[in-house]
PDB file of C-alpha atoms and ligand atoms in Angstrom:
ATOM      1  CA  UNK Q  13     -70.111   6.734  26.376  1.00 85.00           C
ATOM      2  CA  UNK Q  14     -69.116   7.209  29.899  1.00 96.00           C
ATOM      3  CA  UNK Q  15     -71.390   5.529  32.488  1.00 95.00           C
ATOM      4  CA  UNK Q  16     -73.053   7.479  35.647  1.00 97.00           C
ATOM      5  CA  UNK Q  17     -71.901   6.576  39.351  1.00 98.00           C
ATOM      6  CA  UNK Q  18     -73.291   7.868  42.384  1.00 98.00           C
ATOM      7  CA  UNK Q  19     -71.077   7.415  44.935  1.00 98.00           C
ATOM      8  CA  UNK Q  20     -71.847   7.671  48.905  1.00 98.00           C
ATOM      9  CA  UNK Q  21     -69.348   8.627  51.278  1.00 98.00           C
ATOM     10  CA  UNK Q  22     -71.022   8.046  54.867  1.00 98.00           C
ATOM     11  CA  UNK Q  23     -67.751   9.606  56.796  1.00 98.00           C
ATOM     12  CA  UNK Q  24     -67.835   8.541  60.388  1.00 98.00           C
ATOM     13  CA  UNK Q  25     -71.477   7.782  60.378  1.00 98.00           C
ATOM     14  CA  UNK Q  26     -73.842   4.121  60.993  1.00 98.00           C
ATOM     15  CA  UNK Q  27     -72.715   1.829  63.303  1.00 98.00           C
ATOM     16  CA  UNK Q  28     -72.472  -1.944  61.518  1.00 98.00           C
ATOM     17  CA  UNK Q  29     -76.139  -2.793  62.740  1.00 98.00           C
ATOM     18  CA  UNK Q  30     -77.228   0.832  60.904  1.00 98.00           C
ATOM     19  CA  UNK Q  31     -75.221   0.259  57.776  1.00 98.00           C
ATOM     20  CA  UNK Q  32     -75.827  -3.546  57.283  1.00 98.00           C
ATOM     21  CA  UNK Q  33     -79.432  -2.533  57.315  1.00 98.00           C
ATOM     22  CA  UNK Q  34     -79.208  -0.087  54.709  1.00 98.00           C
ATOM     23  CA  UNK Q  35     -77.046  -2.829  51.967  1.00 98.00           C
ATOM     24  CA  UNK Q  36     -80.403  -4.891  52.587  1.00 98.00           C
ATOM     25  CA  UNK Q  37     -82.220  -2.230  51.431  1.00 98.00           C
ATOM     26  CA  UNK Q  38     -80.029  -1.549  47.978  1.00 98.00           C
ATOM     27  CA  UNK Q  39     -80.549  -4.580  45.972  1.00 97.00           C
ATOM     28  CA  UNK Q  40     -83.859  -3.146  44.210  1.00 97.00           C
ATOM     29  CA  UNK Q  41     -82.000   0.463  43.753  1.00 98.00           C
ATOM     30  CA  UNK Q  42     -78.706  -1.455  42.403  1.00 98.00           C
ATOM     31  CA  UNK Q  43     -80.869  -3.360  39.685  1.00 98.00           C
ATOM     32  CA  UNK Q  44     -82.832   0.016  39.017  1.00 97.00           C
ATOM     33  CA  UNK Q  45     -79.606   1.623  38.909  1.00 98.00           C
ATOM     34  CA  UNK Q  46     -77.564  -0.686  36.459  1.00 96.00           C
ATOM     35  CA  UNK Q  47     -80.363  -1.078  33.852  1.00 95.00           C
ATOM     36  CA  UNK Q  48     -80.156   2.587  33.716  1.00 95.00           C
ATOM     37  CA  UNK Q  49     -76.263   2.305  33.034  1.00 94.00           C
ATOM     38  CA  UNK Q  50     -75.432   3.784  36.282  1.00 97.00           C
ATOM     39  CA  UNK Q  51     -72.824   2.748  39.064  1.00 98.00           C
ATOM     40  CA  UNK Q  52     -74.027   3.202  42.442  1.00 98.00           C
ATOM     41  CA  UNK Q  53     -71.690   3.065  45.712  1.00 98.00           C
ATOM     42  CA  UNK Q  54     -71.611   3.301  49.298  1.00 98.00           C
ATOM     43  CA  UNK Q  55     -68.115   4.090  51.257  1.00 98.00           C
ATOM     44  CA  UNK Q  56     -69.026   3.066  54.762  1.00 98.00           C
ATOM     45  CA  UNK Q  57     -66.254   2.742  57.882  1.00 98.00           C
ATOM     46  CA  UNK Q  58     -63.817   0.102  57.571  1.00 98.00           C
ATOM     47  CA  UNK Q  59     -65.695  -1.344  60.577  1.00 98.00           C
ATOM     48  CA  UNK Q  60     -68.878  -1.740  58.356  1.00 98.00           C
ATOM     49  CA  UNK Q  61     -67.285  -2.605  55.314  1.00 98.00           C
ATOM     50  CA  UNK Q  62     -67.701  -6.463  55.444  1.00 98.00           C
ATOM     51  CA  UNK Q  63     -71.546  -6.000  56.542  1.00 98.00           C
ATOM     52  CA  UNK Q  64     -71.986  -4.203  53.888  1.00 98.00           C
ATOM     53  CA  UNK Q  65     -70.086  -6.397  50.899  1.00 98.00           C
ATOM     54  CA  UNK Q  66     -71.654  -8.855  52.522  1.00 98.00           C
ATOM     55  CA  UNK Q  67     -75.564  -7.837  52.814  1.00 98.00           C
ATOM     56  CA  UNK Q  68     -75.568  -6.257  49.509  1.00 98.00           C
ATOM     57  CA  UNK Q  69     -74.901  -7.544  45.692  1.00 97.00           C
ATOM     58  CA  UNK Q  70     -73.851  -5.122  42.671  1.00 97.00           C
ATOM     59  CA  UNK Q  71     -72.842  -2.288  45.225  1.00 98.00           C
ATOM     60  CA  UNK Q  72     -69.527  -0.810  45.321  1.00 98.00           C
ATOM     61  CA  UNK Q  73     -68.353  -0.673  48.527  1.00 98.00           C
ATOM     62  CA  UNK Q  74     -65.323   1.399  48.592  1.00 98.00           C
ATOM     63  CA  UNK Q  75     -63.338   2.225  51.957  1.00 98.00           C
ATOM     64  CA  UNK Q  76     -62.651   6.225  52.758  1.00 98.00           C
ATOM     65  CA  UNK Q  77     -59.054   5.473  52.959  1.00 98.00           C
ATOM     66  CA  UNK Q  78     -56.120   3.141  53.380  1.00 98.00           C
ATOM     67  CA  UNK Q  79     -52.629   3.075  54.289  1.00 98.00           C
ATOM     68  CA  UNK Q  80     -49.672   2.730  51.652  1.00 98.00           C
ATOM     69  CA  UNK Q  81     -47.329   0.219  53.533  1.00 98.00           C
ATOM     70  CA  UNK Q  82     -48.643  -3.655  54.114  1.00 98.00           C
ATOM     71  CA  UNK Q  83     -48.199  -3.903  57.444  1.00 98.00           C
ATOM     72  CA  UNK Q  84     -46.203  -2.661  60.397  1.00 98.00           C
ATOM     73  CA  UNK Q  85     -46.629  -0.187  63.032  1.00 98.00           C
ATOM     74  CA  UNK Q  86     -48.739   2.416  62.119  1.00 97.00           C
ATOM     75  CA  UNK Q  87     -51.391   2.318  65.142  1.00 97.00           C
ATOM     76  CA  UNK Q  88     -54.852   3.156  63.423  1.00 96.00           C
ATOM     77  CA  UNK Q  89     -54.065   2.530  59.981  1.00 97.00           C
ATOM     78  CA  UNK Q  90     -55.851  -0.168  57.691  1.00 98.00           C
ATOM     79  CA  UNK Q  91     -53.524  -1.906  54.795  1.00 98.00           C
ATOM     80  CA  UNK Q  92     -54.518  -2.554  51.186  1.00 98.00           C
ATOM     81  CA  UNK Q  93     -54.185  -6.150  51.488  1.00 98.00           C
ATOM     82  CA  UNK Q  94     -56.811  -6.437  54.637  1.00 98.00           C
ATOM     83  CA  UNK Q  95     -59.278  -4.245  52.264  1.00 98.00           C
ATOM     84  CA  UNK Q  96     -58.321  -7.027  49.739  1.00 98.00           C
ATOM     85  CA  UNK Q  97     -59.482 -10.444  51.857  1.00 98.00           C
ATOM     86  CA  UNK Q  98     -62.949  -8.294  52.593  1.00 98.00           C
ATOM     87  CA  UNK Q  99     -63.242  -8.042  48.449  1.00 97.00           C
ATOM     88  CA  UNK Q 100     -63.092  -3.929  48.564  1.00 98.00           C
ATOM     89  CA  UNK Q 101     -61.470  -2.947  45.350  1.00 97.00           C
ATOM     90  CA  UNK Q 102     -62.754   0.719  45.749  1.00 98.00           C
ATOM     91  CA  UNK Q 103     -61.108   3.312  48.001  1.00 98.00           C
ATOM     92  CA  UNK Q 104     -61.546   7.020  48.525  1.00 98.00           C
ATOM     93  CA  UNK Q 105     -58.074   9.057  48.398  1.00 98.00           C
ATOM     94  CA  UNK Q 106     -57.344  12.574  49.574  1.00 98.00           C
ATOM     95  CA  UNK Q 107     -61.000  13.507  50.667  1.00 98.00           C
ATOM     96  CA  UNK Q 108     -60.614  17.447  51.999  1.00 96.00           C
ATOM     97  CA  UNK Q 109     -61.328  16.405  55.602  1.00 96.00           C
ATOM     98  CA  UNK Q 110     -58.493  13.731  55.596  1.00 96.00           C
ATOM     99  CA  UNK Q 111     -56.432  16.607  53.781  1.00 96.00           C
ATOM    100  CA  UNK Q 112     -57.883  19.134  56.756  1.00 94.00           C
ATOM    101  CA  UNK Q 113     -57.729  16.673  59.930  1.00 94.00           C
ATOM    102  CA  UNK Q 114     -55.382  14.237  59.169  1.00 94.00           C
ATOM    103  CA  UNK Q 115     -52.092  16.036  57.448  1.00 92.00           C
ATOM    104  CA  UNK Q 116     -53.236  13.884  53.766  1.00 96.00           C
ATOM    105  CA  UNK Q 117     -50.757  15.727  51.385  1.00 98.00           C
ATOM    106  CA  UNK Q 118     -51.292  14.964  47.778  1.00 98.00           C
ATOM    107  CA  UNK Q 119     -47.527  13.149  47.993  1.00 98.00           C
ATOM    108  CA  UNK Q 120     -48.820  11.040  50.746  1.00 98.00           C
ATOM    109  CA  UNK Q 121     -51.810  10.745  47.943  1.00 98.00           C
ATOM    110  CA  UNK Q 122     -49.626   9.977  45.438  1.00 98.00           C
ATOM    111  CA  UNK Q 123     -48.045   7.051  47.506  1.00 98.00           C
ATOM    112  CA  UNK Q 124     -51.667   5.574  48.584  1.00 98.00           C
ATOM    113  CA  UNK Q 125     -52.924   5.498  45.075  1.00 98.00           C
ATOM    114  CA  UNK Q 126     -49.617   4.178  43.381  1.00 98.00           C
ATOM    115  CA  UNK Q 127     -49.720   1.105  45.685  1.00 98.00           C
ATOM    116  CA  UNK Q 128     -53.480   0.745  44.805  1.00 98.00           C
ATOM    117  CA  UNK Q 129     -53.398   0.727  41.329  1.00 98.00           C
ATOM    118  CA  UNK Q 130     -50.265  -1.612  41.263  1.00 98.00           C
ATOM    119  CA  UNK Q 131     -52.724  -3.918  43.093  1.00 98.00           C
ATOM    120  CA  UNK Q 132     -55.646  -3.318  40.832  1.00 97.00           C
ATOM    121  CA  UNK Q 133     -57.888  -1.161  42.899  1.00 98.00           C
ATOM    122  CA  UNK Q 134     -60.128   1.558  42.038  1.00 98.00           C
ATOM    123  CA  UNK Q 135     -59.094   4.943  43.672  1.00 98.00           C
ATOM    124  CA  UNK Q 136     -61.532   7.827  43.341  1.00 98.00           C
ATOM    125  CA  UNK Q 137     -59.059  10.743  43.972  1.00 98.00           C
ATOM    126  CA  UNK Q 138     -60.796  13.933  45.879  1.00 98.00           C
ATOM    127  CA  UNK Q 139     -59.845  17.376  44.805  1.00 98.00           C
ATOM    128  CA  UNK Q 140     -60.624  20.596  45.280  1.00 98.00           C
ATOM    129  CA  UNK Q 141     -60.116  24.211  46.899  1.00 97.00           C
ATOM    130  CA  UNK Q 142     -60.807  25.944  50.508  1.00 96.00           C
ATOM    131  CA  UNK Q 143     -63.307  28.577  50.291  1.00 94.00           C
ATOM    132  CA  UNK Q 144     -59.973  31.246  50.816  1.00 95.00           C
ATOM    133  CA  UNK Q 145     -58.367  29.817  47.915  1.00 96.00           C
ATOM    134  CA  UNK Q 146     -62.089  30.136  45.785  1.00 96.00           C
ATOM    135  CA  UNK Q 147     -62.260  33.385  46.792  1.00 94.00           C
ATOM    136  CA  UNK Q 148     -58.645  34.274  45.432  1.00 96.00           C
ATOM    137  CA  UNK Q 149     -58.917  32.940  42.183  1.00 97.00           C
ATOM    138  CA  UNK Q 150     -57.067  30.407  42.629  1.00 98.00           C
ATOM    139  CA  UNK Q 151     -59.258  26.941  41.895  1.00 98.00           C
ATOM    140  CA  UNK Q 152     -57.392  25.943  38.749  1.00 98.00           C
ATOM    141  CA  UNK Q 153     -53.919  26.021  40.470  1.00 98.00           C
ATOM    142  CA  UNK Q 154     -55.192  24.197  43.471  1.00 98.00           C
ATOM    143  CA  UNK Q 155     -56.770  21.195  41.296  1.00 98.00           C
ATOM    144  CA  UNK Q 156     -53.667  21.188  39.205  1.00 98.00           C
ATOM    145  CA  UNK Q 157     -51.418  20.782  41.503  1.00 98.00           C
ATOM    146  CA  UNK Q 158     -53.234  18.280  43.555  1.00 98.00           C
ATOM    147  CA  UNK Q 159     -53.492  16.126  39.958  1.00 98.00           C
ATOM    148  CA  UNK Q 160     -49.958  16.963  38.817  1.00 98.00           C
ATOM    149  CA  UNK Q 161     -48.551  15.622  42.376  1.00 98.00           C
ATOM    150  CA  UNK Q 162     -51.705  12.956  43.466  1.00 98.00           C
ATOM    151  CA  UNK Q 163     -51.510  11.281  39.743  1.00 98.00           C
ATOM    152  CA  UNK Q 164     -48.138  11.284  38.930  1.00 98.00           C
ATOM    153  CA  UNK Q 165     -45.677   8.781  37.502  1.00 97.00           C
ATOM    154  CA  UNK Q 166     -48.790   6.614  36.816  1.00 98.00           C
ATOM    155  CA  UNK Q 167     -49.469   5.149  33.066  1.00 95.00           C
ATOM    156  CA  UNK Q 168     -51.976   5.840  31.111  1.00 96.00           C
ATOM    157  CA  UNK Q 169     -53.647   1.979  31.613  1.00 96.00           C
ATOM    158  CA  UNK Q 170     -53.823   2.380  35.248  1.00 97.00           C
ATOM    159  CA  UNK Q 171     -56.066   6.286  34.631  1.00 97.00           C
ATOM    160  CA  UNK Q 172     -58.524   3.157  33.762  1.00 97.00           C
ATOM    161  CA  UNK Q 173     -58.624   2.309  37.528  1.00 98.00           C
ATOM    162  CA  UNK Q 174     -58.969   5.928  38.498  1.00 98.00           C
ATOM    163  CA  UNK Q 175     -61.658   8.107  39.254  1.00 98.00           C
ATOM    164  CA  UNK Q 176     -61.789  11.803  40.395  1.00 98.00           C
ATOM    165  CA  UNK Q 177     -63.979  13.843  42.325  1.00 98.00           C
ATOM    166  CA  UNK Q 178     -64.271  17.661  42.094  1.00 98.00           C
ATOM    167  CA  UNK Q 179     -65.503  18.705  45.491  1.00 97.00           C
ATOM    168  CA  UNK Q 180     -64.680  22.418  46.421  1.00 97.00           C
ATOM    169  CA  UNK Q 181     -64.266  22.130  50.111  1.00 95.00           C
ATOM    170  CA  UNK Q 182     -66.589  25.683  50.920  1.00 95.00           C
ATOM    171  CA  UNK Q 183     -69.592  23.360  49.533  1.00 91.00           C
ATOM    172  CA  UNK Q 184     -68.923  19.910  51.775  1.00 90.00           C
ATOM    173  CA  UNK Q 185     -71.530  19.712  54.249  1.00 85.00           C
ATOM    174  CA  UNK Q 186     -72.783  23.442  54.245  1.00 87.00           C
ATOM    175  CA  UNK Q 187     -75.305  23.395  51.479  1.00 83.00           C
ATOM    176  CA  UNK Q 188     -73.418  26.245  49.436  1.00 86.00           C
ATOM    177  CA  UNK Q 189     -73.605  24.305  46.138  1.00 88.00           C
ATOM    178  CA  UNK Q 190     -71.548  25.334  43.393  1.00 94.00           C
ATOM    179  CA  UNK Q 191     -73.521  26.529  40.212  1.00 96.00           C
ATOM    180  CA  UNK Q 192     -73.782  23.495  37.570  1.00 97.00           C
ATOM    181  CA  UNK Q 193     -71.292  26.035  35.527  1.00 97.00           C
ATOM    182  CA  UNK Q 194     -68.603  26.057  38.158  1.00 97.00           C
ATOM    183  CA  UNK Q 195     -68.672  21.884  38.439  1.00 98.00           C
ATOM    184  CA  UNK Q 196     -68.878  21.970  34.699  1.00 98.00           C
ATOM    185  CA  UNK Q 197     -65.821  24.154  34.216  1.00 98.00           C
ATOM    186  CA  UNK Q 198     -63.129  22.897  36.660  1.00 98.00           C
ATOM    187  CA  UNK Q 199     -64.939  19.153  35.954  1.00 98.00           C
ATOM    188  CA  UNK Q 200     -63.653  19.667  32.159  1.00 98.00           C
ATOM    189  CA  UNK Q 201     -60.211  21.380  33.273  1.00 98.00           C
ATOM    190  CA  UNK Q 202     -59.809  18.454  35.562  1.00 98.00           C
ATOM    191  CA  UNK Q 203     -60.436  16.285  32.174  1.00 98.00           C
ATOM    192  CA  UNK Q 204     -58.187  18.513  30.143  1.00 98.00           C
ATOM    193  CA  UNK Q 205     -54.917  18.214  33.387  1.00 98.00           C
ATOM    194  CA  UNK Q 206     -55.539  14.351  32.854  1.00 98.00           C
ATOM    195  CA  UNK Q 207     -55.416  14.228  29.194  1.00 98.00           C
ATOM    196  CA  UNK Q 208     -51.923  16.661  29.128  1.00 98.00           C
ATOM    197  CA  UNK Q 209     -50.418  13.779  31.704  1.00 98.00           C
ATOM    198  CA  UNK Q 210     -51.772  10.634  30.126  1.00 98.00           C
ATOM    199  CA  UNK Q 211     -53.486  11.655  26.806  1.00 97.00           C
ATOM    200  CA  UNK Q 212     -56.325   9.737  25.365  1.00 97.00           C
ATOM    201  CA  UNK Q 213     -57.668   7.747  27.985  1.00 97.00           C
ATOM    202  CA  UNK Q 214     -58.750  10.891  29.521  1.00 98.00           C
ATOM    203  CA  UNK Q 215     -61.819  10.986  27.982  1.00 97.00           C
ATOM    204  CA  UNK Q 216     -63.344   7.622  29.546  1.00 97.00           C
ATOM    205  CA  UNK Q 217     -61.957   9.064  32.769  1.00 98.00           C
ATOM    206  CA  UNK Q 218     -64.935   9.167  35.604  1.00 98.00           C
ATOM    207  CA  UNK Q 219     -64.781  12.885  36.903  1.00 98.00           C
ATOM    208  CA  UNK Q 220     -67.787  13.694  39.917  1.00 98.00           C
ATOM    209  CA  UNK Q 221     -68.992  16.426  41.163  1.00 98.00           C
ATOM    210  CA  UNK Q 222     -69.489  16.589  45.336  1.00 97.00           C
ATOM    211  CA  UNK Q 223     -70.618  19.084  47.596  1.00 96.00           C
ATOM    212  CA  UNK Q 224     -73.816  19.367  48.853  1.00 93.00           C
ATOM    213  CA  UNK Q 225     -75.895  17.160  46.224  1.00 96.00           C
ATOM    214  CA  UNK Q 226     -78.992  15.923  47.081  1.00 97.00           C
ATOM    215  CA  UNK Q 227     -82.128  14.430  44.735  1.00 98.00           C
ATOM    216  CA  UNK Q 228     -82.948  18.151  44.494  1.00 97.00           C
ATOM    217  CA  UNK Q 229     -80.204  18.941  42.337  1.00 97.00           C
ATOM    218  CA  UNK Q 230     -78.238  15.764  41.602  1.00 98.00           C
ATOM    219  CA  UNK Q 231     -79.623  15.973  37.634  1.00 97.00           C
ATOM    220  CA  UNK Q 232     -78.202  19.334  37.112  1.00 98.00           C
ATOM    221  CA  UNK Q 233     -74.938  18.718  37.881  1.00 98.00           C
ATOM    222  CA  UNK Q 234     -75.078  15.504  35.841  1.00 97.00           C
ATOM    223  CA  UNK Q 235     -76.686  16.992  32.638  1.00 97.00           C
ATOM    224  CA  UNK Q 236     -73.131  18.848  32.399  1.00 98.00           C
ATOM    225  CA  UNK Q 237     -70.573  17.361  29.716  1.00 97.00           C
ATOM    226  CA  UNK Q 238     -67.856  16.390  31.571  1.00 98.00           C
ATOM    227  CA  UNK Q 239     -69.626  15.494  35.162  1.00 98.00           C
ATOM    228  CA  UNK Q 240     -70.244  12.060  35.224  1.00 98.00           C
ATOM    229  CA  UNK Q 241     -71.225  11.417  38.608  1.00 98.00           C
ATOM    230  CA  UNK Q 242     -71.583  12.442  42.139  1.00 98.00           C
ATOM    231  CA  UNK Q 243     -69.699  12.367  45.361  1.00 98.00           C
ATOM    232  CA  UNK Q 244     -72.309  12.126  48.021  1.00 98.00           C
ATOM    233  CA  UNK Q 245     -71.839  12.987  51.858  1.00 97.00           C
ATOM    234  CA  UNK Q 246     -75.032  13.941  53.803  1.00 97.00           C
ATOM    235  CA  UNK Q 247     -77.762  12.889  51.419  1.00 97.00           C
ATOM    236  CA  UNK Q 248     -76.315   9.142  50.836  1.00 98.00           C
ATOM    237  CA  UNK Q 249     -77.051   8.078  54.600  1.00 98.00           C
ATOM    238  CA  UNK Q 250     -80.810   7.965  54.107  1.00 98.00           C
ATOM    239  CA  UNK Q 251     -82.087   4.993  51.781  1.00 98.00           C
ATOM    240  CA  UNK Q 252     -84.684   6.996  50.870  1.00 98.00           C
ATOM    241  CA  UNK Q 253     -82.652  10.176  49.615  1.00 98.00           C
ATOM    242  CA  UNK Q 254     -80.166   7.757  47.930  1.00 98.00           C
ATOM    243  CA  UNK Q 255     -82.659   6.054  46.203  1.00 98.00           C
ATOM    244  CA  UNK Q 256     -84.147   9.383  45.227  1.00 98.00           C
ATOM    245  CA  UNK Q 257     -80.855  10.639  43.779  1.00 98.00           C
ATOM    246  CA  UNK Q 258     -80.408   7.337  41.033  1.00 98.00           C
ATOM    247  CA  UNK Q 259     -84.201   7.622  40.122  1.00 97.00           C
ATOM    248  CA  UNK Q 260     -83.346  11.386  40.058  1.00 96.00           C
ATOM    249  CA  UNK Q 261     -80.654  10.207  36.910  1.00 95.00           C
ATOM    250  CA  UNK Q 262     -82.847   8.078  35.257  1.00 92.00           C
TER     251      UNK Q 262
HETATM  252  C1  PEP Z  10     -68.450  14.450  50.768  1.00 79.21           C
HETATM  253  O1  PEP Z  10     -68.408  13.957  51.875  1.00 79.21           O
HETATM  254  O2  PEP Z  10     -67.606  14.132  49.929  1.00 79.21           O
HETATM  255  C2  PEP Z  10     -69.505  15.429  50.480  1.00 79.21           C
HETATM  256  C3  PEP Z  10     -69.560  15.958  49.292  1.00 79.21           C
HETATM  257  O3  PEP Z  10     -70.386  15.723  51.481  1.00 79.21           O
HETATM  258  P1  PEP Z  10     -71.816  16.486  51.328  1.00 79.21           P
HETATM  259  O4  PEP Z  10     -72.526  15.833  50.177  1.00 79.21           O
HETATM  260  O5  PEP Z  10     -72.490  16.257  52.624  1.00 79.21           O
HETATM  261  O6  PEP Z  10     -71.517  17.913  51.031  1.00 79.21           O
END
C-alpha cells in the first residue's frame, strides 16, 4: 500500500518569523497525520528552511528548488550540499512557475534531479500542461515528454527517491480544479510512462495531484487509484486550512 502525503509549497510567501511560527504549530497535525499513515510537508523559502527543520519534528521540509553544480558562480543559486548541512533531503523540481519565470527546461530538470538522487535526496518532480496545450489535446504528450527527458538515465532504485506531481498549470492558483477524472487519468498515465522506463517499482511510485486543492476537495482527488497525494500552493499557508486538509484524509 502506498502511503498519503500532503505536500505544501508556500512559493515566495512567510517571512522566517511567519513560517517558524507555523512549524510550532505542526507537531499535533504531524502526529495526527502519521498515525493515519500520511506524510505531511511544508516547502518554505530557502531563507526559512532552517526555522522551519528546526521548530518542527516529523515534517518534511523540502526546498522549491536547487542548483545542479556544488558551488561556483551562479549569483542566486542555492547548492545541494548547503540544503544538505540544514538536513533538507526533500526538494521540489520543475514546478510550472520555475518552468514559466525562470527558463527550468526538463534537461535542466533532468540535471537537478540526477545530482539529487546520486546524493540521496527526495525530488518531487512537477509536471504538467499550459491551459493552450489542455485545450489542444495535447496533455499526454506534454507529461510524457517532461518524464521521458526530467527522469531519464535514472535506475529503477533511485524511482524510490522520486516523487511526481501532476499539476496542470491552467489550475495553479486560479481555482479551475481539474475534475477528480482528469487527475485520475493523466495521474495513472503518469504511473503507466514510469513503469515503461523503470518497470516494477512504478507502482510504489508517489504520484500527487496539485492545482487548486483545498480541505473542500482534497478527499476527492485522493479517493482516486493512482493519486496518492497532493501538491498544495494557496491553501497550505494557513495552519488552519492545512490542518483541515490531513483531517480531511483521515
Ligand atoms: C502549487 O503551487 O503547486 C499549487 C498547486 O498551487 P495552488 O494550490 O495554489 O493552486
Amino acid at each position: 500500500m502506498r502511503k498519503k502525503l500532503l505536500l505544501g509549497n508556500w512559493k515566495m510567501n512567510k517571512t522566517v518569523l511567519e513560517a517558524k511560527s507555523f512549524a510550532k504549530l505542526t507537531a499535533p497535525i504531524v502526529k495526527m497525520a502519521s498515525s493515519a499513515g500520511i506524510l505531511v510537508g511544508v516547502a518554505p523559502t530557502y531563507l526559512s528552511l532552517d526555522a522551519v527543520k528546526s521548530n518542527s519534528s516529523g515534517l518534511i521540509v523540502a526546498a522549491q528548488n536547487c542548483h545542479y553544480e556544488d558551488h561556483g558562480a551562479f549569483t542566486g543559486e542555492v547548492s545541494i550540499p548547503m540544503l544538505k548541512e540544514l538536513g533538507i533531503d526533500w526538494v521540489i523540481i520543475g514546478h510550472s512557475e520555475r518552468r514559466q519565470y525562470d527558463n527550468e527546461t526538463d534537461e535542466k530538470c533532468n540535471k537537478k534531479i540526477q545530482k539529487l538522487l546520486a546524493n540521496n535526496m527526495t525530488v518531487v518532480y512537477c509536471v504538467g500542461e499550459t491551459l493552450k496545450e489542455f485545450e489542444e489535446g495535447l496533455t499526454k504528450e506534454v507529461v510524457e515528454r517532461q518524464l521521458r527527458v526530467g527522469l531519464k538515465d535514472l535506475n529503477s532504485e533511485q524511482l524510490r527517491n522520486v516523487v511526481v506531481a501532476y499539476e496542470p498549470v491552467w489550475s495553479i492558483g486560479t481555482g479551475k480544479n481539474a475534475s477528480e477524472e482528469i487527475a485520475e487519468d493523466v495521474c495513472a498515465f503518469v504511473r503507466n510512462i514510469v513503469k515503461s522506463m523503470y518497470g516494477a517499482v512504478s507502482e510504489e511510485l508517489l504520484v500527487l495531484y496539485g492545482g487548486s486543492v483545498k480541505p473542500e476537495n482534497i478527499a476527492g482527488y485522493l479517493s482516486q487509484a493512482d493519486v496518492d497525494g497532493a501538491l498544495v500552493g494557496g491553501a497550505s499557508l494557513k495552519i488552519e486550512s492545512f490542518e483541515a486538509m490531513v483531517k480531511a484524509l483521515i
